[in-house]
mmCIF file with all atom_site columns, C-alpha atoms in Angstrom:
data_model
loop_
_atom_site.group_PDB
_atom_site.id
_atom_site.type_symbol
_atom_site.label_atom_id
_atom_site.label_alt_id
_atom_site.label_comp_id
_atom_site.label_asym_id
_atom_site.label_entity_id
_atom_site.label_seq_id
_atom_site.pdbx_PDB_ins_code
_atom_site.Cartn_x
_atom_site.Cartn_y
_atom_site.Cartn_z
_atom_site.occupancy
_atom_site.B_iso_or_equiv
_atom_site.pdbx_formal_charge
_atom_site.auth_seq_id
_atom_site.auth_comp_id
_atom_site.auth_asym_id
_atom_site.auth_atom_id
_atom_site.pdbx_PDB_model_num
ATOM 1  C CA . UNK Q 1 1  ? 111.756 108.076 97.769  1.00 86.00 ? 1  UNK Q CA 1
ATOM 2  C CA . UNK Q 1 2  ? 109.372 107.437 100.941 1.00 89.00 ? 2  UNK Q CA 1
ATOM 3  C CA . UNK Q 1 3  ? 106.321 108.334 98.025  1.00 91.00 ? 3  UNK Q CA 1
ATOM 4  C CA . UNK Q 1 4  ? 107.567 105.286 95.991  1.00 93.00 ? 4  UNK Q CA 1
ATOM 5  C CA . UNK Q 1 5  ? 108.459 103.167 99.076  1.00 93.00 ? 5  UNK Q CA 1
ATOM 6  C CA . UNK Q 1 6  ? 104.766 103.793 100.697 1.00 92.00 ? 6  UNK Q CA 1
ATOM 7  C CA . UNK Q 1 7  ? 103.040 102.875 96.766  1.00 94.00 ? 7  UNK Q CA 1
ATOM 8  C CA . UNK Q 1 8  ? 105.167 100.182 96.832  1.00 94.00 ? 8  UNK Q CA 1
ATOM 9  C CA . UNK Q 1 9  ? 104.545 98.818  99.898  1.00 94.00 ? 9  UNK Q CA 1
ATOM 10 C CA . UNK Q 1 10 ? 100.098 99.471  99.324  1.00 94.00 ? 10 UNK Q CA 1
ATOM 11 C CA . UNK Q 1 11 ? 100.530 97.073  96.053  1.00 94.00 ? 11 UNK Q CA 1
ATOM 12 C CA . UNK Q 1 12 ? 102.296 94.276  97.768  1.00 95.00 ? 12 UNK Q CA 1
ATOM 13 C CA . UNK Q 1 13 ? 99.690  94.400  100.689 1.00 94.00 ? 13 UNK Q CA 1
ATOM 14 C CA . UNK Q 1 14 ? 96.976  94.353  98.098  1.00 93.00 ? 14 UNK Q CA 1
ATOM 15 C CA . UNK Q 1 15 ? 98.547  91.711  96.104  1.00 94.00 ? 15 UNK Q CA 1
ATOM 16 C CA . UNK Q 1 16 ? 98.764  89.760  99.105  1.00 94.00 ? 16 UNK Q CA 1
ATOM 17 C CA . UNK Q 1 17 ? 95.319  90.232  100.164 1.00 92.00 ? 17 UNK Q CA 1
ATOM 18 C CA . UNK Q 1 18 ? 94.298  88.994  96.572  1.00 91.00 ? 18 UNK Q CA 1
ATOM 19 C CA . UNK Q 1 19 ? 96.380  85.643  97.156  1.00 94.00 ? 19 UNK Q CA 1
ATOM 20 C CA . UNK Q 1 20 ? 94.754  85.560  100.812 1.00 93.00 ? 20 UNK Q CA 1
ATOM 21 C CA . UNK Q 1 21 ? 91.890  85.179  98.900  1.00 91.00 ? 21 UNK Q CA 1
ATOM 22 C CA . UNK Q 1 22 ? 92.874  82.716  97.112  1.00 92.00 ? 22 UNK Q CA 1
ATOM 23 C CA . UNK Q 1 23 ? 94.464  80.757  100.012 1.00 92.00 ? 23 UNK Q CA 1
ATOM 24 C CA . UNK Q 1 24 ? 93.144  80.740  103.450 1.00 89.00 ? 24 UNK Q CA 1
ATOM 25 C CA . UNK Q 1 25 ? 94.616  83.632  105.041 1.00 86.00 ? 25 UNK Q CA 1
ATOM 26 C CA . UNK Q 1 26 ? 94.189  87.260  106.750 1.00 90.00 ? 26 UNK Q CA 1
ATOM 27 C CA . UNK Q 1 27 ? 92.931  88.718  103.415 1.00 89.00 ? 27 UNK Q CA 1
ATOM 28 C CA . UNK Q 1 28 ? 90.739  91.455  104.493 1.00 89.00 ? 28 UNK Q CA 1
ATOM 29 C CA . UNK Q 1 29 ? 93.703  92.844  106.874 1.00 91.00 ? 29 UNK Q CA 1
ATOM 30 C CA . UNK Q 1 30 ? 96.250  93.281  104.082 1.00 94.00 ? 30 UNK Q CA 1
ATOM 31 C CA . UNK Q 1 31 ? 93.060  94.718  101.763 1.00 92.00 ? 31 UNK Q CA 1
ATOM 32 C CA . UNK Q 1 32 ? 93.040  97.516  103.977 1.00 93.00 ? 32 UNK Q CA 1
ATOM 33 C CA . UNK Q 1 33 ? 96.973  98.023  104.825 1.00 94.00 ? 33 UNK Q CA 1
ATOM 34 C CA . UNK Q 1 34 ? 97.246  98.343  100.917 1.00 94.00 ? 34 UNK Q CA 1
ATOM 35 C CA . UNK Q 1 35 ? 94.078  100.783 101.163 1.00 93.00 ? 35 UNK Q CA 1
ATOM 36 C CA . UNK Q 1 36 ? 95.432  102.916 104.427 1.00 94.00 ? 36 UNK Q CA 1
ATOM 37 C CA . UNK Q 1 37 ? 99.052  103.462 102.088 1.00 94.00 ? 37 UNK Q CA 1
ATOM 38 C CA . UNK Q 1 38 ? 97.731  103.913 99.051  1.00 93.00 ? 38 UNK Q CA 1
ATOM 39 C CA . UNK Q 1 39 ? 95.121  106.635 100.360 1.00 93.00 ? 39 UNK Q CA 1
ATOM 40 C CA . UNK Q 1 40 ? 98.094  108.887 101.037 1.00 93.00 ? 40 UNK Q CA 1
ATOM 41 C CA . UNK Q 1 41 ? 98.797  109.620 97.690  1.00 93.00 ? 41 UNK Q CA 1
ATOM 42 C CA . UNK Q 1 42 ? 95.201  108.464 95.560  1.00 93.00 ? 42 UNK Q CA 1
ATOM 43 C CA . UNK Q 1 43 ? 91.787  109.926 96.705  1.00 93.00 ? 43 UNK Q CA 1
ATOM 44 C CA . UNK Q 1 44 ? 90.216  106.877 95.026  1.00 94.00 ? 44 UNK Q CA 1
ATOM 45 C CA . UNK Q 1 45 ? 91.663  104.494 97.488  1.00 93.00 ? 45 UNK Q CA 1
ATOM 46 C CA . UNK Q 1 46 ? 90.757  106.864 100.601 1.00 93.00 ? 46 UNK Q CA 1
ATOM 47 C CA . UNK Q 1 47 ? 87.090  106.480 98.982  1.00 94.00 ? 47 UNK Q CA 1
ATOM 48 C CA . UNK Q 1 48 ? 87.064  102.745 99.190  1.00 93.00 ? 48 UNK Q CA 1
ATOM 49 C CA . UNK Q 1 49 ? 89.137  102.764 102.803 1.00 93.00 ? 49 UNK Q CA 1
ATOM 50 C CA . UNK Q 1 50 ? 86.090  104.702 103.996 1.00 94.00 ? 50 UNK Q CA 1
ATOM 51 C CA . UNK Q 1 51 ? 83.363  102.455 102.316 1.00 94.00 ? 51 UNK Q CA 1
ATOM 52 C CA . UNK Q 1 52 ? 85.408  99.311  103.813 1.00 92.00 ? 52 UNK Q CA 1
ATOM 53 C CA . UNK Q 1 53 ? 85.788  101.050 107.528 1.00 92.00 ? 53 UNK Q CA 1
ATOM 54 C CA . UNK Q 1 54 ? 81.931  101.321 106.863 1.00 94.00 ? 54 UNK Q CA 1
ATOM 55 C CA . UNK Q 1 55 ? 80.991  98.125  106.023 1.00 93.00 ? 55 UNK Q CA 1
ATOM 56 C CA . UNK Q 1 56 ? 83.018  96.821  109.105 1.00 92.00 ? 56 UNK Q CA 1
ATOM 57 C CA . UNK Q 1 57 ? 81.475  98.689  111.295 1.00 94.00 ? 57 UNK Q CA 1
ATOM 58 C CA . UNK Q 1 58 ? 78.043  97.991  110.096 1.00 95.00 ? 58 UNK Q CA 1
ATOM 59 C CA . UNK Q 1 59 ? 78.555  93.985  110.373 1.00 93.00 ? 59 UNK Q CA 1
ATOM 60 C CA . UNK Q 1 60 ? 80.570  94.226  113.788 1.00 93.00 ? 60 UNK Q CA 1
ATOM 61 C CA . UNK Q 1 61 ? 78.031  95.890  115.261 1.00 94.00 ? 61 UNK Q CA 1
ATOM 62 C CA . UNK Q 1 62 ? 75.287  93.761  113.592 1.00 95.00 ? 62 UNK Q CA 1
ATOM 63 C CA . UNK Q 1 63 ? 77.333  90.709  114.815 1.00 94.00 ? 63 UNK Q CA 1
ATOM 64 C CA . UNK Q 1 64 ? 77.144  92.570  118.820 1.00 94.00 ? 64 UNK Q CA 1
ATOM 65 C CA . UNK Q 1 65 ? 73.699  92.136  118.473 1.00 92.00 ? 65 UNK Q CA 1
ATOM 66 C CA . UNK Q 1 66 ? 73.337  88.709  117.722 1.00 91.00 ? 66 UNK Q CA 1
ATOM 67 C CA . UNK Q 1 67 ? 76.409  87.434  120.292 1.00 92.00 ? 67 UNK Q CA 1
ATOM 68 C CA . UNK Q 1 68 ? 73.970  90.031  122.957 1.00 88.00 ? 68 UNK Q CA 1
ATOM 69 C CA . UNK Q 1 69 ? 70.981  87.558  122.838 1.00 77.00 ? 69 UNK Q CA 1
#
């Protein structure tokens, strides 16, 4: 029951996060709550959580830089 509940609940974030898209809205933050539930159960989706929590990191602290000037 929670497995199905927590798949469940990973699909409708990234379903929303592919209509944010679409729409202007918070896209990127319901990419990775769909990720972050889906990574409990699917080692694929832990492997892109981790190359997204990369890539974040990476531009925040390139944009810390420029704001720093």
């Amino acid at each position: 029951m929670k497995k199905n509940a927590l798949i469940s609940l990973g699909a409708l974030c990234m379903l929303l996060g592919l209509v944010f898209v679409i729409i202007p809205g918070p896209s990127l933050i319901f990419f990775i709550a769909g990720l972050f539930c889906l990574s409990f159960y699917y080692p694929k989706a832990r492997d892109y959580l981790t190359l997204c929590q990369k890539a974040l990191t990476k531009s925040c602290a390139y944009i810390d830089k420029k704001l720093a000037r």
